[in-house]
């Protein structure tokens, strides 16, 4: 007959479900083994040398002080440490030219295995057939290969262990009870992978009393051996970002065909989410949306798949992306919100699978100009009454000035534009319009021709339409001629454009692309029109 202690060890090393299937808690390798290393033999050898048949040359008390209190000792031994001590396993330099083993404290291995028994034993029998494979161990989930410096798509990992830390005394029975009930919940179910566990830790879905978690990934290193690599510390505290990340995970699952699990761009999105949940310096929701945009750009430009649209709450995501502080966010939001009933939305122009695809050109301004010309062509064909350039998110025209000057990140604007087409613009009610810069008079007189509404002059509504000649001249770099046409058109309409020098100082390509950006009309009238009569208004 086996003793209770032996049964407890077997229960910790091997899990047998109600249907007879077996599983091995990762904390004890594969049934108490790690390759050729047998934990039980290693454990008993260390125990015998310290307590059962103590070696007189081995300073057991000194080694114990070193293990528990960090006291100095000269009694360290050379033996295989396995996955529990990755910093010492494999030799000092873990490569050619170093023959000796790195010394290890035998008490470390003894206490580690004693704790491993408390960690793993008993849980699997209670969970029964509902828990499979690595999930038979507390605070253990499937690996997510993001969130640490050496992470790569080709990482082989056995599991992730999230070890809890707390700041109050605890007795062994209480500790065992905590471990046996160890779980993290997301949406009322157990977390399955590292990203879900991080979300649970940041949304109060973990057991009480825990202050933080140390994340360990059991990664294949040193040939075919696995080592427990510490990959971050997560505070157990509420983060509002966790709610948005939960929405993003659901979005990725709904469109899993566009975001395959093994795709590198999917990993970029998950890495950005993990960095936010970990509270890393500089990590932000904007990084998540930029990574999402890079993936959607790849989908739209290289496949026939339509881009998902109208999925995420616009205001929440824009606020999280710091709409008020980031000009790139504002410009991308304005572009992504373009919609006219008969001409369609911005998403139509970003997907090769749509017959209105227009995202063509070698630079961002060239691509914006291509979309602008395409929308005007469709508007003429559909006989729309106004320019089909209305955006649900209009921004201050000073942001367009920054775009024209080139003082913005074009790559970020493009990435966020692709990401923001997934926002629910139909429910959007607008954002505050921070003034970022002065409005360029040149942009003002040109943009007035490309507004989606009417301008009231002396009580009479004037409808101005975009002029293809202006775009052709800007494409050719002739700003002065383009502005002459615009000034003439505005005067014919009864407006009084300012007498300024329109002949130079601007980048013609960027000026042309800026005409697609939906802006607040009042700022254009203030910057480009004389106001001897204060009766001009925009409808």
Short mmCIF file of C-alpha atoms in Angstrom, two decimals:
data_model
loop_
_atom_site.label_atom_id
_atom_site.label_comp_id
_atom_site.label_asym_id
_atom_site.label_seq_id
_atom_site.Cartn_x
_atom_site.Cartn_y
_atom_site.Cartn_z
CA UNK A 1 0.00 0.00 0.00
CA UNK A 2 1.12 3.54 -0.75
CA UNK A 3 1.33 6.16 1.98
CA UNK A 4 -0.82 9.26 1.85
CA UNK A 5 2.26 11.29 0.94
CA UNK A 6 3.05 8.99 -2.01
CA UNK A 7 -0.53 9.22 -3.26
CA UNK A 8 -0.34 13.00 -2.99
CA UNK A 9 2.80 13.00 -5.13
CA UNK A 10 1.19 10.80 -7.76
CA UNK A 11 -1.87 13.01 -7.73
CA UNK A 12 0.35 16.03 -8.34
CA UNK A 13 2.47 14.44 -11.08
CA UNK A 14 -0.23 12.66 -13.08
CA UNK A 15 -3.86 13.62 -13.56
CA UNK A 16 -6.44 11.01 -14.46
CA UNK A 17 -9.79 12.33 -15.60
CA UNK A 18 -13.15 10.66 -15.12
CA UNK A 19 -12.97 9.27 -18.66
CA UNK A 20 -9.59 7.64 -17.97
CA UNK A 21 -7.47 10.08 -19.96
CA UNK A 22 -4.18 11.22 -18.46
CA UNK A 23 -2.62 14.64 -18.24
CA UNK A 24 0.55 16.06 -16.71
CA UNK A 25 0.63 19.32 -14.75
CA UNK A 26 3.41 21.37 -16.41
CA UNK A 27 4.91 22.36 -13.06
CA UNK A 28 6.18 18.76 -12.75
CA UNK A 29 7.19 18.18 -16.34
CA UNK A 30 5.82 14.97 -17.82
CA UNK A 31 4.81 12.88 -14.85
CA UNK A 32 7.68 13.96 -12.60
CA UNK A 33 10.32 13.84 -15.31
CA UNK A 34 12.08 16.34 -17.50
CA UNK A 35 13.73 14.43 -20.30
CA UNK A 36 16.27 12.15 -18.60
CA UNK A 37 16.06 14.08 -15.34
CA UNK A 38 13.92 12.33 -12.71
CA UNK A 39 12.62 14.78 -10.11
CA UNK A 40 12.05 12.09 -7.48
CA UNK A 41 15.60 10.72 -7.69
CA UNK A 42 17.03 14.23 -7.66
CA UNK A 43 14.85 15.18 -4.71
CA UNK A 44 15.75 12.10 -2.65
CA UNK A 45 19.47 12.48 -3.38
CA UNK A 46 19.44 16.06 -2.10
CA UNK A 47 17.29 15.12 0.91
CA UNK A 48 19.55 12.22 1.84
CA UNK A 49 22.71 14.34 1.66
CA UNK A 50 21.19 16.97 3.95
CA UNK A 51 19.02 15.05 6.47
CA UNK A 52 18.84 11.26 6.09
CA UNK A 53 22.54 10.48 5.74
CA UNK A 54 24.08 13.94 6.07
CA UNK A 55 27.41 14.60 4.48
CA UNK A 56 29.66 16.05 7.18
CA UNK A 57 31.37 18.24 4.61
CA UNK A 58 28.05 19.76 3.58
CA UNK A 59 27.04 22.81 5.72
CA UNK A 60 23.28 22.10 5.87
CA UNK A 61 22.42 25.00 8.23
CA UNK A 62 24.51 27.46 6.25
CA UNK A 63 22.87 26.36 3.03
CA UNK A 64 19.44 26.72 4.65
CA UNK A 65 20.27 30.31 5.65
CA UNK A 66 21.36 30.98 2.09
CA UNK A 67 18.12 29.53 0.72
CA UNK A 68 15.73 31.34 3.05
CA UNK A 69 17.58 34.55 3.92
CA UNK A 70 20.17 35.00 1.17
CA UNK A 71 23.10 34.55 3.55
CA UNK A 72 26.51 33.87 1.93
CA UNK A 73 27.73 30.27 1.70
CA UNK A 74 30.53 28.23 0.14
CA UNK A 75 28.60 24.97 0.24
CA UNK A 76 26.76 25.13 -3.12
CA UNK A 77 26.76 21.88 -5.08
CA UNK A 78 26.91 21.01 -8.76
CA UNK A 79 23.92 19.06 -10.00
CA UNK A 80 21.25 19.37 -12.66
CA UNK A 81 18.66 22.02 -11.75
CA UNK A 82 16.18 21.46 -14.58
CA UNK A 83 13.49 23.97 -15.49
CA UNK A 84 13.26 25.41 -11.99
CA UNK A 85 16.54 27.32 -12.14
CA UNK A 86 16.99 28.50 -15.75
CA UNK A 87 19.72 30.97 -14.87
CA UNK A 88 22.03 28.17 -13.71
CA UNK A 89 20.97 25.31 -15.94
CA UNK A 90 23.31 24.35 -18.75
CA UNK A 91 26.58 25.78 -17.40
CA UNK A 92 27.95 29.25 -16.79
CA UNK A 93 27.97 30.31 -20.44
CA UNK A 94 25.82 27.44 -21.74
CA UNK A 95 28.17 26.92 -24.67
CA UNK A 96 31.58 25.55 -25.79
CA UNK A 97 34.62 26.15 -23.63
CA UNK A 98 32.97 25.85 -20.21
CA UNK A 99 33.06 22.38 -18.75
CA UNK A 100 32.05 22.89 -15.13
CA UNK A 101 28.51 22.89 -13.74
CA UNK A 102 27.08 26.01 -12.10
CA UNK A 103 26.64 25.47 -8.33
CA UNK A 104 23.12 25.14 -6.92
CA UNK A 105 21.71 25.14 -3.38
CA UNK A 106 20.13 21.70 -2.71
CA UNK A 107 17.54 23.26 -0.37
CA UNK A 108 16.18 25.21 -3.34
CA UNK A 109 15.26 22.01 -5.15
CA UNK A 110 13.76 20.42 -2.03
CA UNK A 111 11.49 23.35 -1.27
CA UNK A 112 10.57 23.75 -4.92
CA UNK A 113 9.34 20.17 -5.22
CA UNK A 114 7.53 20.34 -1.88
CA UNK A 115 5.74 23.42 -3.16
CA UNK A 116 5.04 21.80 -6.51
CA UNK A 117 3.14 19.01 -4.75
CA UNK A 118 0.98 21.57 -2.95
CA UNK A 119 0.52 23.42 -6.24
CA UNK A 120 -0.71 20.56 -8.37
CA UNK A 121 -2.22 17.84 -6.18
CA UNK A 122 -5.97 17.30 -5.97
CA UNK A 123 -7.14 19.88 -8.43
CA UNK A 124 -7.57 17.62 -11.45
CA UNK A 125 -9.78 15.07 -9.70
CA UNK A 126 -12.25 17.76 -8.72
CA UNK A 127 -12.31 19.34 -12.15
CA UNK A 128 -12.85 15.98 -13.84
CA UNK A 129 -13.35 15.84 -17.57
CA UNK A 130 -14.05 19.58 -17.79
CA UNK A 131 -10.33 20.33 -17.44
CA UNK A 132 -7.88 19.01 -19.98
CA UNK A 133 -4.14 19.04 -20.57
CA UNK A 134 -2.30 21.93 -18.89
CA UNK A 135 -5.46 23.37 -17.37
CA UNK A 136 -5.32 20.70 -14.67
CA UNK A 137 -2.88 22.92 -12.77
CA UNK A 138 -3.85 26.08 -10.83
CA UNK A 139 -3.00 29.46 -12.35
CA UNK A 140 -1.81 27.60 -15.46
CA UNK A 141 -2.89 28.50 -18.97
CA UNK A 142 -1.95 27.88 -22.58
CA UNK A 143 1.06 29.95 -23.66
CA UNK A 144 0.86 33.26 -25.50
CA UNK A 145 4.22 34.05 -27.06
CA UNK A 146 4.11 37.83 -26.59
CA UNK A 147 5.06 40.27 -23.87
CA UNK A 148 8.71 39.34 -23.29
CA UNK A 149 11.95 40.31 -24.98
CA UNK A 150 12.79 36.97 -26.60
CA UNK A 151 9.24 36.27 -27.81
CA UNK A 152 9.02 34.97 -31.36
CA UNK A 153 6.45 33.28 -33.55
CA UNK A 154 8.49 30.07 -33.47
CA UNK A 155 8.60 29.79 -29.68
CA UNK A 156 7.79 26.34 -28.33
CA UNK A 157 6.19 26.63 -24.92
CA UNK A 158 4.69 24.00 -22.67
CA UNK A 159 2.50 26.34 -20.64
CA UNK A 160 2.34 29.56 -18.66
CA UNK A 161 2.38 29.64 -14.86
CA UNK A 162 1.07 32.75 -13.13
CA UNK A 163 2.45 32.60 -9.61
CA UNK A 164 0.54 34.71 -7.05
CA UNK A 165 2.19 37.06 -4.56
CA UNK A 166 0.59 38.63 -1.49
CA UNK A 167 1.73 40.77 1.45
CA UNK A 168 0.39 39.10 4.54
CA UNK A 169 1.30 35.98 6.57
CA UNK A 170 -0.28 32.70 5.47
CA UNK A 171 -0.28 29.21 6.93
CA UNK A 172 0.31 26.10 4.86
CA UNK A 173 -3.32 24.81 4.97
CA UNK A 174 -4.56 28.21 3.78
CA UNK A 175 -1.93 28.24 1.04
CA UNK A 176 -2.95 24.78 -0.16
CA UNK A 177 -6.60 25.83 -0.22
CA UNK A 178 -5.73 28.89 -2.27
CA UNK A 179 -3.76 26.85 -4.78
CA UNK A 180 -6.40 24.16 -5.07
CA UNK A 181 -9.02 26.79 -5.83
CA UNK A 182 -6.63 28.80 -8.00
CA UNK A 183 -8.39 30.26 -10.99
CA UNK A 184 -8.77 33.43 -13.02
CA UNK A 185 -12.07 34.25 -14.67
CA UNK A 186 -12.92 36.18 -17.82
CA UNK A 187 -16.60 36.65 -18.68
CA UNK A 188 -17.52 34.02 -16.07
CA UNK A 189 -15.22 31.30 -17.43
CA UNK A 190 -11.68 30.26 -16.67
CA UNK A 191 -8.89 32.11 -18.47
CA UNK A 192 -7.39 29.86 -21.15
CA UNK A 193 -4.24 31.65 -22.28
CA UNK A 194 -1.75 34.24 -21.09
CA UNK A 195 -3.56 37.19 -22.62
CA UNK A 196 -6.86 36.23 -20.99
CA UNK A 197 -5.11 35.74 -17.63
CA UNK A 198 -3.54 39.20 -17.89
CA UNK A 199 -6.99 40.60 -18.65
CA UNK A 200 -8.44 38.81 -15.63
CA UNK A 201 -5.67 40.15 -13.40
CA UNK A 202 -6.47 43.69 -14.58
CA UNK A 203 -10.25 43.37 -14.23
CA UNK A 204 -10.51 41.93 -10.69
CA UNK A 205 -11.38 38.45 -11.93
CA UNK A 206 -8.93 36.64 -9.64
CA UNK A 207 -8.98 35.15 -6.16
CA UNK A 208 -9.04 37.52 -3.20
CA UNK A 209 -5.92 38.50 -1.31
CA UNK A 210 -3.51 38.35 -4.25
CA UNK A 211 -1.57 41.56 -4.88
CA UNK A 212 0.28 40.67 -8.08
CA UNK A 213 1.27 37.81 -10.34
CA UNK A 214 4.66 36.83 -11.69
CA UNK A 215 4.28 35.31 -15.13
CA UNK A 216 6.50 32.36 -16.11
CA UNK A 217 6.63 30.79 -19.56
CA UNK A 218 7.87 27.20 -19.80
CA UNK A 219 9.89 27.69 -22.99
CA UNK A 220 11.97 25.24 -24.94
CA UNK A 221 15.55 26.39 -24.58
CA UNK A 222 18.92 24.59 -24.46
CA UNK A 223 17.99 22.05 -27.15
CA UNK A 224 14.89 20.09 -26.21
CA UNK A 225 14.81 21.19 -22.57
CA UNK A 226 12.18 23.49 -21.10
CA UNK A 227 13.00 26.28 -18.66
CA UNK A 228 10.73 28.50 -16.56
CA UNK A 229 11.47 31.99 -17.89
CA UNK A 230 10.06 34.94 -15.89
CA UNK A 231 8.23 37.11 -18.42
CA UNK A 232 6.72 39.93 -16.40
CA UNK A 233 4.97 41.05 -13.23
CA UNK A 234 1.30 42.01 -13.35
CA UNK A 235 -0.33 44.04 -10.62
CA UNK A 236 -3.77 42.79 -9.66
CA UNK A 237 -5.58 46.08 -10.04
CA UNK A 238 -8.38 47.37 -12.19
CA UNK A 239 -7.41 48.95 -15.48
CA UNK A 240 -10.08 50.59 -17.59
CA UNK A 241 -8.13 49.49 -20.68
CA UNK A 242 -9.04 45.87 -19.84
CA UNK A 243 -12.63 46.51 -20.95
CA UNK A 244 -11.48 47.75 -24.35
CA UNK A 245 -9.07 44.85 -24.73
CA UNK A 246 -11.90 42.44 -23.97
CA UNK A 247 -13.86 44.03 -26.82
CA UNK A 248 -10.84 43.76 -29.10
CA UNK A 249 -10.37 40.06 -28.32
CA UNK A 250 -14.03 39.42 -29.13
CA UNK A 251 -13.62 41.36 -32.37
CA UNK A 252 -10.58 39.29 -33.35
CA UNK A 253 -12.47 36.07 -32.63
CA UNK A 254 -15.49 37.17 -34.71
CA UNK A 255 -13.22 37.81 -37.65
CA UNK A 256 -10.76 35.00 -36.98
CA UNK A 257 -10.47 34.27 -40.70
CA UNK A 258 -8.90 37.71 -41.12
CA UNK A 259 -6.73 37.30 -38.03
CA UNK A 260 -5.34 33.73 -38.04
CA UNK A 261 -3.70 32.77 -34.75
CA UNK A 262 -0.31 32.02 -36.32
CA UNK A 263 -0.15 35.23 -38.36
CA UNK A 264 2.63 37.59 -37.39
CA UNK A 265 0.38 40.65 -37.46
CA UNK A 266 -2.05 38.93 -35.05
CA UNK A 267 0.87 38.53 -32.68
CA UNK A 268 1.64 42.25 -32.99
CA UNK A 269 -1.90 43.07 -31.87
CA UNK A 270 -1.69 40.64 -28.95
CA UNK A 271 1.75 41.94 -27.97
CA UNK A 272 0.38 45.50 -27.86
CA UNK A 273 -2.55 44.33 -25.70
CA UNK A 274 -0.21 42.49 -23.32
CA UNK A 275 2.01 45.56 -22.96
CA UNK A 276 -1.00 47.70 -22.04
CA UNK A 277 -2.25 45.17 -19.49
CA UNK A 278 1.25 44.93 -18.00
CA UNK A 279 1.34 48.72 -17.62
CA UNK A 280 4.61 49.04 -19.54
CA UNK A 281 5.92 52.57 -19.96
CA UNK A 282 4.82 54.08 -23.24
CA UNK A 283 2.31 51.32 -24.05
CA UNK A 284 -1.09 52.65 -25.09
CA UNK A 285 -4.38 51.71 -26.70
CA UNK A 286 -3.15 53.64 -29.73
CA UNK A 287 -0.47 50.96 -30.22
CA UNK A 288 -3.20 48.31 -30.34
CA UNK A 289 -5.16 50.21 -32.97
CA UNK A 290 -2.03 50.86 -35.04
CA UNK A 291 -1.23 47.13 -35.00
CA UNK A 292 -4.84 46.37 -35.96
CA UNK A 293 -4.57 48.87 -38.81
CA UNK A 294 -1.41 47.25 -40.14
CA UNK A 295 -3.18 43.91 -40.29
CA UNK A 296 -6.29 45.36 -41.95
CA UNK A 297 -4.15 47.21 -44.47
CA UNK A 298 -2.54 43.92 -45.40
CA UNK A 299 -5.96 42.28 -45.72
CA UNK A 300 -7.38 45.13 -47.79
CA UNK A 301 -4.40 45.47 -50.12
CA UNK A 302 -3.54 41.80 -50.76
CA UNK A 303 -6.83 39.88 -50.56
CA UNK A 304 -10.39 40.10 -51.85
CA UNK A 305 -11.83 40.18 -48.32
CA UNK A 306 -13.98 43.15 -47.28
CA UNK A 307 -12.86 45.02 -44.20
CA UNK A 308 -15.06 44.73 -41.10
CA UNK A 309 -16.86 47.97 -40.33
CA UNK A 310 -19.12 49.51 -37.65
CA UNK A 311 -18.00 47.14 -34.87
CA UNK A 312 -16.40 49.07 -31.98
CA UNK A 313 -17.81 52.05 -30.02
CA UNK A 314 -16.21 55.09 -31.61
CA UNK A 315 -16.11 57.58 -28.75
CA UNK A 316 -14.58 55.16 -26.22
CA UNK A 317 -11.80 54.07 -28.56
CA UNK A 318 -11.02 57.60 -29.73
CA UNK A 319 -10.79 58.85 -26.16
CA UNK A 320 -8.53 55.90 -25.27
CA UNK A 321 -6.33 56.78 -28.27
CA UNK A 322 -5.99 60.34 -26.88
CA UNK A 323 -8.03 62.11 -29.55
CA UNK A 324 -7.60 65.48 -27.85
CA UNK A 325 -3.79 65.23 -27.70
CA UNK A 326 -2.81 63.39 -30.88
CA UNK A 327 -3.24 65.05 -34.27
CA UNK A 328 -2.68 61.74 -36.10
CA UNK A 329 -5.64 60.23 -34.25
CA UNK A 330 -7.86 63.17 -35.19
CA UNK A 331 -6.92 63.10 -38.87
CA UNK A 332 -7.35 59.33 -39.10
CA UNK A 333 -10.72 59.50 -37.33
CA UNK A 334 -11.95 62.20 -39.71
CA UNK A 335 -10.88 60.18 -42.75
CA UNK A 336 -12.32 56.90 -41.46
CA UNK A 337 -15.68 58.58 -40.72
CA UNK A 338 -16.28 59.60 -44.35
CA UNK A 339 -19.73 58.46 -45.47
CA UNK A 340 -22.31 59.49 -48.06
CA UNK A 341 -25.36 57.36 -48.72
CA UNK A 342 -24.96 57.00 -52.48
CA UNK A 343 -21.16 57.02 -52.54
CA UNK A 344 -20.34 54.79 -49.59
CA UNK A 345 -17.88 54.84 -46.72
CA UNK A 346 -14.12 55.09 -46.44
CA UNK A 347 -13.93 51.34 -45.87
CA UNK A 348 -15.11 50.79 -49.46
CA UNK A 349 -12.00 52.51 -50.81
CA UNK A 350 -9.58 50.51 -48.65
CA UNK A 351 -10.43 47.00 -49.86
CA UNK A 352 -9.48 45.54 -53.23
CA UNK A 353 -12.50 43.30 -52.86
CA UNK A 354 -14.79 46.32 -53.36
CA UNK A 355 -15.50 47.89 -56.75
CA UNK A 356 -14.89 51.33 -55.21
CA UNK A 357 -11.32 50.57 -54.13
CA UNK A 358 -9.16 53.68 -54.52
CA UNK A 359 -6.28 53.43 -52.02
CA UNK A 360 -3.57 53.80 -54.66
CA UNK A 361 -0.35 55.78 -54.81
CA UNK A 362 3.17 55.72 -53.42
CA UNK A 363 2.60 58.17 -50.56
CA UNK A 364 -0.21 58.88 -48.13
CA UNK A 365 -1.09 62.26 -49.76
CA UNK A 366 -1.25 60.55 -53.17
CA UNK A 367 -3.57 57.87 -51.79
CA UNK A 368 -5.81 60.48 -50.21
CA UNK A 369 -5.99 62.35 -53.52
CA UNK A 370 -6.89 59.11 -55.29
CA UNK A 371 -9.79 58.56 -52.86
CA UNK A 372 -10.91 62.18 -53.25
CA UNK A 373 -11.04 61.93 -57.04
CA UNK A 374 -12.85 58.57 -56.84
CA UNK A 375 -15.54 59.93 -54.52
CA UNK A 376 -16.10 62.95 -56.76
CA UNK A 377 -16.42 60.68 -59.82
CA UNK A 378 -18.94 58.45 -58.05
CA UNK A 379 -20.82 61.53 -56.84
CA UNK A 380 -21.16 62.82 -60.42
CA UNK A 381 -22.32 59.40 -61.63
CA UNK A 382 -24.88 59.18 -58.80
CA UNK A 383 -25.93 62.82 -59.35
CA UNK A 384 -25.43 63.79 -55.73
CA UNK A 385 -26.44 67.33 -54.87
CA UNK A 386 -23.39 68.05 -52.70
CA UNK A 387 -19.77 66.98 -52.54
CA UNK A 388 -19.73 63.40 -51.15
CA UNK A 389 -17.12 64.33 -48.55
CA UNK A 390 -19.07 64.54 -45.31
CA UNK A 391 -17.43 62.98 -42.29
CA UNK A 392 -19.16 62.14 -39.04
CA UNK A 393 -16.01 63.31 -37.23
CA UNK A 394 -15.09 66.79 -38.41
CA UNK A 395 -11.88 68.25 -37.02
CA UNK A 396 -10.38 71.72 -36.82
CA UNK A 397 -8.80 72.86 -40.09
CA UNK A 398 -5.59 73.60 -38.18
CA UNK A 399 -4.97 69.84 -38.10
CA UNK A 400 -5.03 69.86 -41.91
CA UNK A 401 -2.39 72.61 -41.79
CA UNK A 402 -0.12 70.31 -39.77
CA UNK A 403 -0.69 67.61 -42.37
CA UNK A 404 0.21 70.00 -45.21
CA UNK A 405 3.38 71.05 -43.38
CA UNK A 406 4.42 67.41 -43.03
CA UNK A 407 4.74 67.64 -39.24
CA UNK A 408 2.70 64.48 -38.69
CA UNK A 409 3.44 60.74 -38.85
CA UNK A 410 1.98 59.58 -42.18
CA UNK A 411 2.46 55.89 -41.39
CA UNK A 412 0.53 56.21 -38.12
CA UNK A 413 -2.28 58.12 -39.84
CA UNK A 414 -2.62 55.38 -42.46
CA UNK A 415 -2.56 52.57 -39.88
CA UNK A 416 -5.15 54.29 -37.70
CA UNK A 417 -7.37 55.06 -40.69
CA UNK A 418 -7.61 51.36 -41.50
CA UNK A 419 -8.26 50.57 -37.83
CA UNK A 420 -10.86 53.30 -37.32
CA UNK A 421 -13.12 52.08 -40.15
CA UNK A 422 -14.11 49.38 -37.63
CA UNK A 423 -15.66 52.02 -35.34
CA UNK A 424 -19.42 52.57 -35.12
CA UNK A 425 -19.64 55.91 -36.90
CA UNK A 426 -23.40 55.66 -37.29
CA UNK A 427 -23.79 56.17 -33.53
CA UNK A 428 -21.06 58.83 -33.27
CA UNK A 429 -22.13 62.21 -31.86
CA UNK A 430 -18.89 64.13 -32.26
CA UNK A 431 -15.86 65.06 -30.16
CA UNK A 432 -14.46 68.32 -28.89
CA UNK A 433 -12.37 70.09 -31.56
CA UNK A 434 -9.07 71.20 -30.01
CA UNK A 435 -7.32 73.95 -31.96
CA UNK A 436 -3.94 72.53 -32.98
CA UNK A 437 -2.59 75.19 -35.36
CA UNK A 438 -3.56 78.21 -37.41
CA UNK A 439 -5.53 77.51 -40.55
CA UNK A 440 -3.63 77.96 -43.81
CA UNK A 441 -5.41 80.55 -46.04
CA UNK A 442 -4.37 78.54 -49.10
CA UNK A 443 -6.01 75.40 -47.70
CA UNK A 444 -9.07 77.45 -46.68
CA UNK A 445 -9.84 78.87 -50.15
CA UNK A 446 -9.31 75.47 -51.78
CA UNK A 447 -11.23 73.44 -49.20
CA UNK A 448 -14.26 75.74 -49.45
CA UNK A 449 -14.86 74.22 -52.90
CA UNK A 450 -14.85 70.72 -51.44
CA UNK A 451 -17.25 71.10 -48.52
CA UNK A 452 -20.16 68.64 -48.33
CA UNK A 453 -22.79 71.28 -47.49
CA UNK A 454 -23.98 74.72 -48.52
CA UNK A 455 -22.63 78.15 -47.62
CA UNK A 456 -25.22 80.86 -46.93
CA UNK A 457 -24.37 84.28 -48.40
CA UNK A 458 -26.75 87.13 -47.60
CA UNK A 459 -29.41 84.59 -46.67
CA UNK A 460 -29.00 82.67 -49.91
CA UNK A 461 -27.61 79.13 -49.89
CA UNK A 462 -24.65 78.62 -52.20
CA UNK A 463 -23.69 75.08 -53.16
CA UNK A 464 -20.08 74.83 -54.26
CA UNK A 465 -18.82 71.70 -55.99
CA UNK A 466 -15.35 70.30 -56.27
CA UNK A 467 -13.42 71.33 -59.34
CA UNK A 468 -11.39 68.61 -61.12
CA UNK A 469 -9.16 71.31 -62.61
CA UNK A 470 -7.96 72.26 -59.13
CA UNK A 471 -6.91 68.70 -58.39
CA UNK A 472 -5.14 68.33 -61.74
CA UNK A 473 -3.18 71.54 -61.19
CA UNK A 474 -2.20 70.51 -57.67
CA UNK A 475 -1.09 67.12 -58.94
CA UNK A 476 1.12 69.02 -61.43
CA UNK A 477 2.50 71.20 -58.63
CA UNK A 478 0.89 74.48 -59.81
CA UNK A 479 -0.58 75.85 -56.57
CA UNK A 480 -0.98 79.41 -57.88
CA UNK A 481 -3.16 78.37 -60.84
CA UNK A 482 -5.26 76.10 -58.62
CA UNK A 483 -5.84 78.93 -56.16
CA UNK A 484 -6.75 81.35 -58.98
CA UNK A 485 -9.57 79.00 -60.01
CA UNK A 486 -10.72 78.65 -56.41
CA UNK A 487 -10.69 82.41 -55.77
CA UNK A 488 -12.65 83.03 -58.97
CA UNK A 489 -15.25 80.37 -58.06
CA UNK A 490 -15.67 81.84 -54.57
CA UNK A 491 -16.11 85.38 -55.88
CA UNK A 492 -18.72 84.21 -58.39
CA UNK A 493 -20.56 82.63 -55.46
CA UNK A 494 -20.59 85.99 -53.67
CA UNK A 495 -17.82 85.29 -51.14
CA UNK A 496 -14.83 87.54 -50.54
CA UNK A 497 -11.63 85.44 -50.46
CA UNK A 498 -8.67 87.11 -48.79
CA UNK A 499 -6.06 88.78 -50.99
CA UNK A 500 -2.97 86.72 -50.09
CA UNK A 501 -0.03 85.31 -51.99
CA UNK A 502 -1.04 81.85 -53.16
CA UNK A 503 2.09 81.17 -55.21
CA UNK A 504 4.32 79.12 -52.96
CA UNK A 505 5.42 77.78 -49.58
CA UNK A 506 3.22 74.70 -49.59
CA UNK A 507 3.70 71.10 -50.71
CA UNK A 508 1.25 70.69 -53.61
CA UNK A 509 0.78 66.93 -53.15
CA UNK A 510 0.08 67.24 -49.44
CA UNK A 511 -2.20 70.22 -50.09
CA UNK A 512 -4.22 68.15 -52.56
CA UNK A 513 -4.49 65.19 -50.17
CA UNK A 514 -5.62 67.45 -47.34
CA UNK A 515 -8.76 68.38 -49.29
CA UNK A 516 -10.22 64.94 -48.42
CA UNK A 517 -10.02 65.54 -44.66
CA UNK A 518 -13.43 66.53 -43.18
CA UNK A 519 -12.93 69.79 -41.27
CA UNK A 520 -15.02 72.25 -39.31
CA UNK A 521 -16.28 74.77 -41.93
CA UNK A 522 -16.42 77.78 -39.63
CA UNK A 523 -12.62 77.80 -39.27
CA UNK A 524 -12.26 77.86 -43.07
CA UNK A 525 -14.54 80.89 -43.39
CA UNK A 526 -12.62 82.67 -40.66
CA UNK A 527 -9.24 81.97 -42.30
CA UNK A 528 -10.05 82.43 -45.98
CA UNK A 529 -12.93 84.92 -46.28
CA UNK A 530 -13.05 88.67 -45.58
CA UNK A 531 -15.73 89.65 -43.07
CA UNK A 532 -16.80 93.19 -43.82
CA UNK A 533 -20.25 91.60 -43.70
CA UNK A 534 -20.72 89.19 -40.84
CA UNK A 535 -23.47 87.27 -42.58
CA UNK A 536 -21.73 84.28 -44.10
CA UNK A 537 -22.74 81.00 -42.55
CA UNK A 538 -22.44 77.31 -43.30
CA UNK A 539 -25.34 74.93 -43.52
#
